[in-house]
Coordinates of C-alpha atoms in Angstrom, one line a residue:
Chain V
X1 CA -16.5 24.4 31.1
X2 CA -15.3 24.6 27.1
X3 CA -17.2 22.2 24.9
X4 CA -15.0 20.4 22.4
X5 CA -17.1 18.4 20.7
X6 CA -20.5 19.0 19.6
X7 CA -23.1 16.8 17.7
X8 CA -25.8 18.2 16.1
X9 CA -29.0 16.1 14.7
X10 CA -26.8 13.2 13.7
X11 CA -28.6 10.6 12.0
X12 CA -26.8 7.8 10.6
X13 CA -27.9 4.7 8.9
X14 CA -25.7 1.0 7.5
X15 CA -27.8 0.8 4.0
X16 CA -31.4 0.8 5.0
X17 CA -30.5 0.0 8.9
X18 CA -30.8 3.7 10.7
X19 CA -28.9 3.4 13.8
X20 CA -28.8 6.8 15.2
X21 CA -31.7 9.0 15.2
X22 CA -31.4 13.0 15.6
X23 CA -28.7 12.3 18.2
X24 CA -27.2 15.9 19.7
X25 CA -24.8 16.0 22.5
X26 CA -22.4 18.2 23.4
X27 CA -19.0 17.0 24.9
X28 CA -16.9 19.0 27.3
X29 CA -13.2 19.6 27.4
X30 CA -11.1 17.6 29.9
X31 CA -14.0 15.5 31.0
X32 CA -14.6 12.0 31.2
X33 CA -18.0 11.6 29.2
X34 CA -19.8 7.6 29.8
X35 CA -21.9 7.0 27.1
X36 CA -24.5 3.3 28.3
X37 CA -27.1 2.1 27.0
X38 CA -28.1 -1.6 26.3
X39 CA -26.8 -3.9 23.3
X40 CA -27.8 -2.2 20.0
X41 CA -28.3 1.0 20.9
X42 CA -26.0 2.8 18.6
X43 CA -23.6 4.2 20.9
X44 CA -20.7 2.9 19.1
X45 CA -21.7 3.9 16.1
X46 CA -22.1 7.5 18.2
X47 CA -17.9 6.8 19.1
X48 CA -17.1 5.7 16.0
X49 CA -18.4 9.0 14.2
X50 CA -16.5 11.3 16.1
X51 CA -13.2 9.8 14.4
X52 CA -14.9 9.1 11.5
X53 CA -14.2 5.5 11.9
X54 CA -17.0 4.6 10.2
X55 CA -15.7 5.5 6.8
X56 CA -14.4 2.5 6.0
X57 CA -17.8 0.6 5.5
X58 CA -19.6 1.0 1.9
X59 CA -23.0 1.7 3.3
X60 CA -22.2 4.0 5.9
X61 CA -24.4 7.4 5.7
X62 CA -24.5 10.2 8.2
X63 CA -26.6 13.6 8.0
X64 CA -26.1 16.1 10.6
X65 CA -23.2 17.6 11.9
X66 CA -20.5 17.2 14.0
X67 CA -17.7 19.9 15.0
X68 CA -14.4 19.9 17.0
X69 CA -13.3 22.9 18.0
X70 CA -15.4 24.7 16.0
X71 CA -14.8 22.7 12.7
X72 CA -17.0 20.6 10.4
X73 CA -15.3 16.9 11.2
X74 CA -17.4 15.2 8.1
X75 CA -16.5 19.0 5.9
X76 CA -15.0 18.0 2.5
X77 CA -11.7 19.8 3.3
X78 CA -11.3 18.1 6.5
X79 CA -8.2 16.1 6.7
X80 CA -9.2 12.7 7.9
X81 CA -5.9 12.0 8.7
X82 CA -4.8 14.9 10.7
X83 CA -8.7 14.2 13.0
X84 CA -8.3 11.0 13.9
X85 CA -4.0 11.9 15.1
X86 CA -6.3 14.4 17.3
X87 CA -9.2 12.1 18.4
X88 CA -7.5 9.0 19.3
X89 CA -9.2 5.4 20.0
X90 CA -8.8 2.6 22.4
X91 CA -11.0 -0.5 21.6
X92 CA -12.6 -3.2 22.7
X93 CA -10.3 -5.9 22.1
X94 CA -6.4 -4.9 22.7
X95 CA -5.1 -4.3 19.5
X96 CA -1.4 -4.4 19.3
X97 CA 0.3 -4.8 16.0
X98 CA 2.3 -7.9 15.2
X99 CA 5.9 -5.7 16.4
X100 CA 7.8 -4.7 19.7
X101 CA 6.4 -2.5 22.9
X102 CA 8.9 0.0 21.4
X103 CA 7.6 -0.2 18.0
X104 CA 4.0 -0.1 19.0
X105 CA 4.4 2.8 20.7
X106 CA 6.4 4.5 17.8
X107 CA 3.9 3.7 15.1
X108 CA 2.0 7.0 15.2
X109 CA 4.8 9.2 14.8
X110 CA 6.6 6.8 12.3
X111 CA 3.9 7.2 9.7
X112 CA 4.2 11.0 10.5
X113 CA 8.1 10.4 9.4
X114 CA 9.5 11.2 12.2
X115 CA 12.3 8.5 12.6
X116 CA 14.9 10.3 15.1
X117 CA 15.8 7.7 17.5
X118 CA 16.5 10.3 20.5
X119 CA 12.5 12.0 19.8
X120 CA 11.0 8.3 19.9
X121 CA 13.2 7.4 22.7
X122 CA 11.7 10.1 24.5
X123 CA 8.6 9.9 22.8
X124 CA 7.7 6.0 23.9
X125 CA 9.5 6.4 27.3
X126 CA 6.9 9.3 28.1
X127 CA 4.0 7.8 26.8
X128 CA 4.7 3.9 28.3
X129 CA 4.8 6.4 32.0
X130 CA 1.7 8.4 31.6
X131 CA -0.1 4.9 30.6
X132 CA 1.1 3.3 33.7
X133 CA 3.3 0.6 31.7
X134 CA 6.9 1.7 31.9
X135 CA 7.7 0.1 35.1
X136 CA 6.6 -3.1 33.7
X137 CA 8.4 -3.2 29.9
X138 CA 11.0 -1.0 30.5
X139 CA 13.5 -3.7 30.2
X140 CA 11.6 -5.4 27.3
X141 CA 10.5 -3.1 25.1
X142 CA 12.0 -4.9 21.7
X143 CA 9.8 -7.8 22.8
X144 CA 6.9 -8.5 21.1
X145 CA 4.1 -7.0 21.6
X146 CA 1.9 -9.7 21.6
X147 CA 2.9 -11.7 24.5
X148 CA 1.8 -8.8 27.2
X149 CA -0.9 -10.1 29.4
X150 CA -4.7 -8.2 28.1
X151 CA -4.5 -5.8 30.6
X152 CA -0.9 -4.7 29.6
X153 CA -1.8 -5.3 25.7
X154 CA -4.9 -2.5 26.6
X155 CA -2.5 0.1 28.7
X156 CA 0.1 -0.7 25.5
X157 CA -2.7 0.8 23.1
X158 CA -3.5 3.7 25.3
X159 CA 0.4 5.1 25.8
X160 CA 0.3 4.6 21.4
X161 CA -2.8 6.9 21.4
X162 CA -0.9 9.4 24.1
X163 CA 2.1 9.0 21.7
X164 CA 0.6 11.2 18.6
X165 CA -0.3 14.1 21.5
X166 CA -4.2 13.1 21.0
X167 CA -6.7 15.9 22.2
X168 CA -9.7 13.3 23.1
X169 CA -9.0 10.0 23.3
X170 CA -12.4 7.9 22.5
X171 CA -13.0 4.1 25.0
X172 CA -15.4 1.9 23.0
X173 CA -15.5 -0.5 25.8
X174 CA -11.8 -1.1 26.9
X175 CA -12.5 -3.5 29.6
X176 CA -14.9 -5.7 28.7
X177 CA -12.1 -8.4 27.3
X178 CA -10.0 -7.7 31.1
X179 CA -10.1 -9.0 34.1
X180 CA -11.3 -6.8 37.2
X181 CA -7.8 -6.0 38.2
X182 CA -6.6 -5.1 34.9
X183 CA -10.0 -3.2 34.7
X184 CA -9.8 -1.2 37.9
X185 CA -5.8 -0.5 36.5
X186 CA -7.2 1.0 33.3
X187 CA -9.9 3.1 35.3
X188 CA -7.4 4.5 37.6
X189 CA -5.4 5.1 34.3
X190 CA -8.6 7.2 33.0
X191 CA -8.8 9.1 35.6
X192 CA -5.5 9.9 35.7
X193 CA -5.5 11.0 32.0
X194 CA -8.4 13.1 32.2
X195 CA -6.1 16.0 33.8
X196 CA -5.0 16.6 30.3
X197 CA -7.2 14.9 27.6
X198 CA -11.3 14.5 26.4
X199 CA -12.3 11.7 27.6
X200 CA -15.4 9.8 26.1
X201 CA -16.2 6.0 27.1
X202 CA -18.8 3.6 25.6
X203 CA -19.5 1.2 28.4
X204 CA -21.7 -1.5 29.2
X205 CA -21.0 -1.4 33.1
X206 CA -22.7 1.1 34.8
X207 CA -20.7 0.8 37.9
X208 CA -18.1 2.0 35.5
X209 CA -19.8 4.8 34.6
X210 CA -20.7 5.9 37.2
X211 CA -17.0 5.5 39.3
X212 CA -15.6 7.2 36.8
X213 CA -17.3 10.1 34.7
X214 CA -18.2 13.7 34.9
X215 CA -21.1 12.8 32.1
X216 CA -23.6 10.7 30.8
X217 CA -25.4 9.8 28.2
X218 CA -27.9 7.4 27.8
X219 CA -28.8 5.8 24.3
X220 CA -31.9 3.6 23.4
X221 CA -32.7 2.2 20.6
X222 CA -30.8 5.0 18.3
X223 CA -31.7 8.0 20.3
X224 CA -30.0 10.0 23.1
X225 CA -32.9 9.7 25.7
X226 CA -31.2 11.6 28.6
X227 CA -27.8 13.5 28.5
X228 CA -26.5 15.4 31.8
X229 CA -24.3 14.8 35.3
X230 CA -23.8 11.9 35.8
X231 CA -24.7 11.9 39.8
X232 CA -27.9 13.4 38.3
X233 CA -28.1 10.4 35.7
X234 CA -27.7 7.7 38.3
X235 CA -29.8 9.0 41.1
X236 CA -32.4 11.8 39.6
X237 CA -32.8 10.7 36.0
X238 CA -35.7 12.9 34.4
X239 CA -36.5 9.8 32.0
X240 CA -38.2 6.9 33.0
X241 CA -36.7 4.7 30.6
X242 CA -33.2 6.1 32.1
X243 CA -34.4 5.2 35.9
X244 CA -35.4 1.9 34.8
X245 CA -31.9 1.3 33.2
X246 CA -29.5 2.5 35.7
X247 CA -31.3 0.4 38.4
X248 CA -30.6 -3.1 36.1
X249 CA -34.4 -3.4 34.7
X250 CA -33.4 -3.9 31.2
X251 CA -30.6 -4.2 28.9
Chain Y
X1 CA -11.3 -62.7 18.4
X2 CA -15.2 -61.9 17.8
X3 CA -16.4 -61.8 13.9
X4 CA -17.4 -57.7 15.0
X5 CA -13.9 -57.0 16.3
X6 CA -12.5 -58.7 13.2
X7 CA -14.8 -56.3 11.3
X8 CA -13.4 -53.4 13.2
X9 CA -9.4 -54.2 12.4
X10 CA -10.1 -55.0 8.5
X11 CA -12.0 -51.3 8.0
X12 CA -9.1 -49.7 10.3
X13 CA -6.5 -51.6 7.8
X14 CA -8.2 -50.9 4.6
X15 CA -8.2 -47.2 5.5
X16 CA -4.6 -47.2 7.1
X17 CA -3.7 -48.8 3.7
X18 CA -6.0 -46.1 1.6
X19 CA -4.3 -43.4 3.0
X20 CA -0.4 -44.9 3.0
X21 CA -0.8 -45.8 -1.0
X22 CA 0.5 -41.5 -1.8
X23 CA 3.2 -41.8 0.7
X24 CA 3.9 -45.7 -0.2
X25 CA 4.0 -44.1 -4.2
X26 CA 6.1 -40.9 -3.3
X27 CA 8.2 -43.3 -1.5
X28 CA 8.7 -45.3 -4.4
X29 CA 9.2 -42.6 -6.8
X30 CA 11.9 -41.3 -4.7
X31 CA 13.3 -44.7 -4.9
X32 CA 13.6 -45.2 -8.4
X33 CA 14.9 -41.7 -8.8
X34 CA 17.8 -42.5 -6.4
X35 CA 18.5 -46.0 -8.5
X36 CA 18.4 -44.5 -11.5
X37 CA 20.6 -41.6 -10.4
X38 CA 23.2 -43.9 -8.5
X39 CA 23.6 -45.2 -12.1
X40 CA 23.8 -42.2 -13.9
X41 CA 26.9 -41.7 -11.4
X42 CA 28.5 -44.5 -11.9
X43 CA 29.2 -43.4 -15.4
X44 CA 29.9 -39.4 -15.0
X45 CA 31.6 -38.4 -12.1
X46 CA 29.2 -35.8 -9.4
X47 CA 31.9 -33.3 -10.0
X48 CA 31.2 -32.8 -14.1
X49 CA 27.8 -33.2 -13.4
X50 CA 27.4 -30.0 -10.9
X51 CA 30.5 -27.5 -12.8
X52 CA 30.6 -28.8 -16.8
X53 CA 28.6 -26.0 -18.5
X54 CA 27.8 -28.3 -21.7
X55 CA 24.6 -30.5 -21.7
X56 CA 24.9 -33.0 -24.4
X57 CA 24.4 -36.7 -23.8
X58 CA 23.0 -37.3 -27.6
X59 CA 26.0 -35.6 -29.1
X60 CA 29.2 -37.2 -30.3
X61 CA 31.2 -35.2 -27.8
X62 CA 29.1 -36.1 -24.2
X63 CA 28.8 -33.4 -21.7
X64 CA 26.6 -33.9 -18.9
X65 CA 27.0 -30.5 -17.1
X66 CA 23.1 -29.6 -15.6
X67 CA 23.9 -26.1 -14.9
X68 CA 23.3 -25.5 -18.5
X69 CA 19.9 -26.6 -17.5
X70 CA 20.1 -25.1 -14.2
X71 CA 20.9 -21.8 -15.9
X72 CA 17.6 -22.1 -18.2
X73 CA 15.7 -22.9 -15.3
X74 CA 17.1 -20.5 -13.0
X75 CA 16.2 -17.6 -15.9
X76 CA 12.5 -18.5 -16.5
X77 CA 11.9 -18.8 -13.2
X78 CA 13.7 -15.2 -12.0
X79 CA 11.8 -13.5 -15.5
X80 CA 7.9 -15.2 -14.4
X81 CA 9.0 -14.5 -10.7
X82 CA 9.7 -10.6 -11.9
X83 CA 6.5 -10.6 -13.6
X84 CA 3.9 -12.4 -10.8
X85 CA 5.5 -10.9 -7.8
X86 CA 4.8 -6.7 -8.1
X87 CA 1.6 -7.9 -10.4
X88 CA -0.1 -10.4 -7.9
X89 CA 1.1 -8.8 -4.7
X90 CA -0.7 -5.3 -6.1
X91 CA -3.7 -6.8 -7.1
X92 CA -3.5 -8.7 -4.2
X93 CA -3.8 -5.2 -2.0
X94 CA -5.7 -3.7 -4.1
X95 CA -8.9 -6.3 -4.3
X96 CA -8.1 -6.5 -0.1
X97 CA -8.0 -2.9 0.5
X98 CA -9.2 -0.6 -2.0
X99 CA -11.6 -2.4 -4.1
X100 CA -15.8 -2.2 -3.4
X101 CA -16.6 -5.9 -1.6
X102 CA -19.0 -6.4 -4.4
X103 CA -16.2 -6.5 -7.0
X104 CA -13.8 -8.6 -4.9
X105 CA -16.4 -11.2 -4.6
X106 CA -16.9 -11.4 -8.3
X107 CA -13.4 -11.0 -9.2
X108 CA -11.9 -13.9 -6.9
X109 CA -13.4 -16.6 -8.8
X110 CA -12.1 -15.1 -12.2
X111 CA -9.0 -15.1 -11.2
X112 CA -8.9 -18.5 -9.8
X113 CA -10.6 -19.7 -13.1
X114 CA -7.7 -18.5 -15.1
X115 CA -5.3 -20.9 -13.5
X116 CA -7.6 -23.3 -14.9
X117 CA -6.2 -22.7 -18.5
X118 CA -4.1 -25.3 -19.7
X119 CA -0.2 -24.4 -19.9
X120 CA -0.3 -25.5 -23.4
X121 CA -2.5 -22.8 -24.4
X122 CA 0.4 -20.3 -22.4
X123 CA 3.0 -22.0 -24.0
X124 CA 1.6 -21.4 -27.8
X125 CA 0.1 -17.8 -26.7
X126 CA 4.4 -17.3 -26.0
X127 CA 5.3 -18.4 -28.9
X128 CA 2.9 -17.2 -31.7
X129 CA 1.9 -13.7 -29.5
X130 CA 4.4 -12.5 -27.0
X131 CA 7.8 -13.5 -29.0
X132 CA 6.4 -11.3 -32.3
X133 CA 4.8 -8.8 -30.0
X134 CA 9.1 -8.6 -28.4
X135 CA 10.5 -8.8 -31.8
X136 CA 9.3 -5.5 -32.8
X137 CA 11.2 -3.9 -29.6
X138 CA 14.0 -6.0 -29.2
X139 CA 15.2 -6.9 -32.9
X140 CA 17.9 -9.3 -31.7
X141 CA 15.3 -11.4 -30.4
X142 CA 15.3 -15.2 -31.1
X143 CA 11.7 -16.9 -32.0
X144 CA 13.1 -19.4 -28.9
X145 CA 13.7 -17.5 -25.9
X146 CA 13.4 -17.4 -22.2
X147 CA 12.2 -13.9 -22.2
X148 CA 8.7 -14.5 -23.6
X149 CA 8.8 -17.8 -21.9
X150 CA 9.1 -16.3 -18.5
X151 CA 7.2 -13.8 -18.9
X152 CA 4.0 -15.7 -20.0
X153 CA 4.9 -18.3 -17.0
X154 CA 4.8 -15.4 -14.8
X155 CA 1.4 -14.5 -16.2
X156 CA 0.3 -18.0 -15.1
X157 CA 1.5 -17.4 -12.0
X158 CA -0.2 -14.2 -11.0
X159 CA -3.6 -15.8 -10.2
X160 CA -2.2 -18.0 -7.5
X161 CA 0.2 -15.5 -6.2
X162 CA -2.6 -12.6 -6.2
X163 CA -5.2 -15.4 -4.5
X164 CA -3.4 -16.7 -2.0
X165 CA -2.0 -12.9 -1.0
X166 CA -5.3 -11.3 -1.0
X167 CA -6.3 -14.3 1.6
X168 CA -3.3 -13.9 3.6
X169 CA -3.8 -10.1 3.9
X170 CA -7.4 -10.4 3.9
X171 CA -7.2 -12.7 7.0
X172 CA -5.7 -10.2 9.3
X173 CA -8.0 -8.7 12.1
X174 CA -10.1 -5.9 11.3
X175 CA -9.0 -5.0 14.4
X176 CA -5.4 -4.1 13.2
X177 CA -6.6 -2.0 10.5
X178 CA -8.9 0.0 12.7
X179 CA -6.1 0.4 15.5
X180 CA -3.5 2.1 13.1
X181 CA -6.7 4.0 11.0
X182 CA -7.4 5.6 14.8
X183 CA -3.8 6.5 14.9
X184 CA -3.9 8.4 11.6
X185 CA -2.1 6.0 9.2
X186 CA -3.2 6.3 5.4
X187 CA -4.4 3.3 3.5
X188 CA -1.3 2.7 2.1
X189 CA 0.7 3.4 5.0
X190 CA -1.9 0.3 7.0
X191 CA -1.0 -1.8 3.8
X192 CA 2.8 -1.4 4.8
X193 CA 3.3 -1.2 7.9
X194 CA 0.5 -3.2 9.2
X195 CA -0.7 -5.3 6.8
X196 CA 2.0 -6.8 4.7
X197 CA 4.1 -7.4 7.6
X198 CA 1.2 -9.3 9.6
X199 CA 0.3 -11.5 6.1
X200 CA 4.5 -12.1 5.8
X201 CA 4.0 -15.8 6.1
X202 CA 0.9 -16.1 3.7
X203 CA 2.7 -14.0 1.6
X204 CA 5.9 -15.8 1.5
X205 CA 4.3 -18.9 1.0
X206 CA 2.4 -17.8 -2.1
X207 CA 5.9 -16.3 -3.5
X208 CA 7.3 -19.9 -2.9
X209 CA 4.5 -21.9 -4.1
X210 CA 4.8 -19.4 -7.8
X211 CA 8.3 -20.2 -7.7
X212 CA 7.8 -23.9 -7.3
X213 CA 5.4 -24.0 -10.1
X214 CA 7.7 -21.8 -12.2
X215 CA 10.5 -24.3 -11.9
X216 CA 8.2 -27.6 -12.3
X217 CA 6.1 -25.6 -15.1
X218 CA 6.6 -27.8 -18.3
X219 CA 4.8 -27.0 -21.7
X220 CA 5.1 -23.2 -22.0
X221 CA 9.4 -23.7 -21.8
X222 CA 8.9 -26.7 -23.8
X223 CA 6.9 -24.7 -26.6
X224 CA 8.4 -21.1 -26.4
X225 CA 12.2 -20.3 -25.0
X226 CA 13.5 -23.7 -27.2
X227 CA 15.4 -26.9 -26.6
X228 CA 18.6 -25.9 -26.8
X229 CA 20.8 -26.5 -23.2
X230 CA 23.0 -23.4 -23.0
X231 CA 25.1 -21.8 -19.7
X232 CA 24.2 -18.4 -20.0
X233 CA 21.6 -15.7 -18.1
X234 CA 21.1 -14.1 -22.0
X235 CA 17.3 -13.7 -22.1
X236 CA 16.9 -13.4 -25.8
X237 CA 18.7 -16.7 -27.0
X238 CA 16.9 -20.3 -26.7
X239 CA 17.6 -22.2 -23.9
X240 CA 16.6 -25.4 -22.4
X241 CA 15.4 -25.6 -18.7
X242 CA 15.6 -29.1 -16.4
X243 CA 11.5 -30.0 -16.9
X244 CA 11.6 -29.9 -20.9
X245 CA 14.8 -31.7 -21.3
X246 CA 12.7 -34.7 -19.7
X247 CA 10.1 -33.8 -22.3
X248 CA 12.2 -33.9 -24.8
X249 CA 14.0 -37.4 -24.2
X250 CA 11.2 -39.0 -22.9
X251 CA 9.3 -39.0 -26.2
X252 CA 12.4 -40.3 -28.1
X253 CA 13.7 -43.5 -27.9
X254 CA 16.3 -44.0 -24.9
X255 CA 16.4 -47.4 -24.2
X256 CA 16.3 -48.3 -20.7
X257 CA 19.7 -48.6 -19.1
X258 CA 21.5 -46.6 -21.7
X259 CA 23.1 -43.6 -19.9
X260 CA 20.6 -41.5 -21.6
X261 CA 17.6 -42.8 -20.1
X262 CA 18.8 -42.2 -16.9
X263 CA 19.7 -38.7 -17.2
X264 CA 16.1 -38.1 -17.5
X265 CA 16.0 -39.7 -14.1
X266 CA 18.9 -37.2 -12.9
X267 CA 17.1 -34.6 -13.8
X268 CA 14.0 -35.2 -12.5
X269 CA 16.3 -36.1 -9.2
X270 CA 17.8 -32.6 -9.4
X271 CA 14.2 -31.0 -9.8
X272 CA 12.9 -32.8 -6.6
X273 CA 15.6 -32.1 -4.7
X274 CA 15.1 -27.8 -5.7
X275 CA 11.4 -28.2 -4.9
X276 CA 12.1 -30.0 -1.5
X277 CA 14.2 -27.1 -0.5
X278 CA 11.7 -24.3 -1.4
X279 CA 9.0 -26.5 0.8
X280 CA 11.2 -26.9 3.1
X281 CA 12.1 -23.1 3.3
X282 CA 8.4 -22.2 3.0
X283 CA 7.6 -24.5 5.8
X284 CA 10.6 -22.7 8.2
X285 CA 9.6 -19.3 7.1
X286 CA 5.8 -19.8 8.1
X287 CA 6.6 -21.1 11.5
X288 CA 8.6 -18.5 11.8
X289 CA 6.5 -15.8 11.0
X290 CA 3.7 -17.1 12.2
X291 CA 1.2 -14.7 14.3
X292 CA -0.8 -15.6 16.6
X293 CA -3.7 -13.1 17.2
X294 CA -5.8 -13.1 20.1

């Protein structure tokens, strides 16, 4: 197993609000790693560093380190811009822009300049397949992206992420705005993917979890209180606080 | 019918009355605009009116061609237009998407409280600052002109063009921003090719509202670019546009009746018929563009 990803003592705080607390995981390549953990607990926050999505807030602080591959992510020469075209995200709440499938699709190579019809032909075609969407917008694709069911929208914002040949694609929650058949079509889609990408999922549904990862990780109140298999998280957690949550005590 | 019910339909009447007195007066200012204009026609055939390039109804020789106050209206408007649009829309961006929260929330009310300066103030800064300040750069500059008369006008304009932007762009979902952010688009590449295009219709409408208040704007033509009707797209001579030729006429003596009173109507006619349009292409564009987020 290669690691990709590795956090070391993160600790990040909003202003005086400290949300993560001497987090330090390490995330494997080609895996699917769950992160749970009730409301609150920081493991978006934990996402949301790894692309450095967090920038954009005034107050935002982080000490501690995070590498991929081997380099310093938050490292003053790192190009932000080139990280997050290799750690892609998929969000809670399907966010298409206000364009076409086609153009949706084409947006991440577009802002890379690369405007030969015959490469984005290729480029959307490939992606729409591998996210499961092609058969369904293949006849459509200079409609608007905004009138795809939720489930489609979601799939729509996967094949963009495929699109820019991410490395790890990051979940904060992707089905919690679906319905269970658009949800079971988007794990079947994970699964799928994990074959050739990182995989790492914030959820709030440990069924989910558990169905689909390799890994798990269990946040609390701003720390990582247990990190390991996830058959071993579910049914032979060494935490208390871990048993308790995976049964539906709390959270 | 019981006293209680009677109660009930003179409140609903009183209201229904309150709130029909703007339309009953738009209505009624429409109305007199037509009379007067039917008139006015009865006396210059449409035909001189829309392709004579001579404005000159108090002259010996009458002309009554508004294109030569089209021309001047036309020209301020295009000059303030070329000045609010880059300059609002920029700061517009830049208090949306580059400035610290802190400052766009004390910022946002200054600029609103500049539109709160009265036009008359504009239209004397023109005169006695911008037209010297132009003089020294353009010698063959006239101390009437449209040039510094637009260009102050546009100055007016940029509050309400840089407000009602930064809302429109402002309004789009976080959740766009973040969505092409993950895909690795720079700030400026989110501003145009997310942004912008999403806030189109707010945008447009803002563009269109500056334009409208360009063409009705009064004082600052009246004071700086001169009161002289002229066919021409020259920035540096005085012209006259449609709003100050009313000015003008309506503080001499016209009596009633007399042809020259009612070109003031015809050109307030011509004016409300340019500003319907621009609504009415404002109100196409926005339903047209119009997004609708989830």
């Amino acid at each position: 197993m290669q690691k990709i990803i590795e956090a070391s003592n993160l600790r990040v705080s909003f202003g005086k609000t400290q949300v993560l607390k001497n987090v330090s995981m390490t995330l494997h390549k080609d895996k699917i790693t769950a992160i749970i953990g009730p409301s609150g607990c920081g493991k978006s926050t934990f996402l949301r560093c790894l692309n450095r999505m967090n920038d954009m807030y005034d107050n935002f602080k982080l000490e501690g380190a995070i590498s991929f591959k081997g380099d310093n992510v938050y490292a003053k020469e790192t190009d932000v811009i080139e990280m997050r075209r290799r750690i892609g995200m998929v969000f809670q709440k399907p966010n298409p822009f206000p364009s076409s499938i086609y153009e949706n699709v084409a947006f991440g190579l577009r802002i890379q300049n690369i405007n030969d019809k015959k490469i984005l032909d290729e480029v959307v075609e490939r992606s729409l397949k591998k996210a499961a969407l092609w058969d369904e917008v293949k006849d459509r694709l200079g409609n608007s992206a905004l009138r795809l069911s939720g489930g489609q929208q979601q799939r729509l914002c996967i094949a963009r992420t495929i699109a820019v040949e991410s490395e790890v694609i990051l979940f904060d929650e992707p089905c919690s705005a679906l319905d269970p058949t658009s949800t079971r079509k988007i794990e079947d889609l994970i699964l799928e993917l994990k074959k050739h990408y990182t995989i790492i999922i914030v959820t709030h549904n440990m069924h989910q979890a558990k169905r689909i990862s390799d890994f798990t990780g269990f946040f609390h109140l701003g720390e990582l209180v247990e990190f390991g298999e996830t058959k071993k998280i579910f049914e032979d957690a060494k935490e208390k606080l871990t048993r308790d949550y995976v049964r539906g005590d709390f959270g | 019918m019981t006293p209680l019910r009677l109660k009930e339909k003179v409140i609903e009447s009183t209201f229904f009355l309150s709130s029909s007195l703007a339309i009953f007066i738009n209505l009624a200012i429409i109305a007199i605009l037509t009379f007067e204009s039917y008139g006015f026609f009865h006396k210059v055939s449409p035909i001189d009116f829309f392709t004579d390039t001579q404005w000159t109804p108090f002259f010996y020789d009458k002309h009554y061609g508004i294109l030569s106050l089209f021309a001047g209206t036309f020209l301020t408007t295009v000059i303030a237009l070329a000045v609010a649009l880059p300059v609002g829309l920029i700061s517009a961006i830049y208090l949306s998407e580059y400035s610290h929260s802190r400052f766009r929330v004390s910022v946002k009310p200054m600029l609103e409280m500049i539109a709160a300066v009265p036009t008359v103030v504009y239209g004397y800064f023109a005169l006695l600052f911008v037209t010297p300040l132009l003089k020294n750069i353009i010698p063959g500059l006239a101390s009437f002109n449209s040039l510094s008369a637009g260009i102050v006008m546009g100055i007016m304009i940029i509050p309400l063009i840089a407000s009602l932007s930064e809302d429109a762009i402002h309004a789009v979902p976080l959740m766009l921003r973040e969505g092409a952010f993950a895909l690795g688009a720079t700030r400026l590449q989110v501003v145009r090719r997310v942004l912008l295009p999403a806030a189109f219709s707010g945008i447009a409408a803002s563009v269109i509202l500056g334009v409208s208040r360009a063409i009705g704007e009064t004082m600052i033509v009246a004071i700086a670019a001169g009161l002289q009707p002229r066919f021409t797209l020259n920035p540096l001579v005085p012209i006259e546009t449609v709003t100050s030729y009313i000015v003008q006429v309506s503080q001499g003596d016209a009596a009633a009746g007399t042809i020259e009173f009612q070109t003031i109507f015809v050109a307030g006619a011509s004016l409300f018929v340019m500003t319907f349009i621009l609504n009415t292409i404002s109100y196409g564009l926005r339903k047209r563009y119009m997004q609708a987020y989830v």
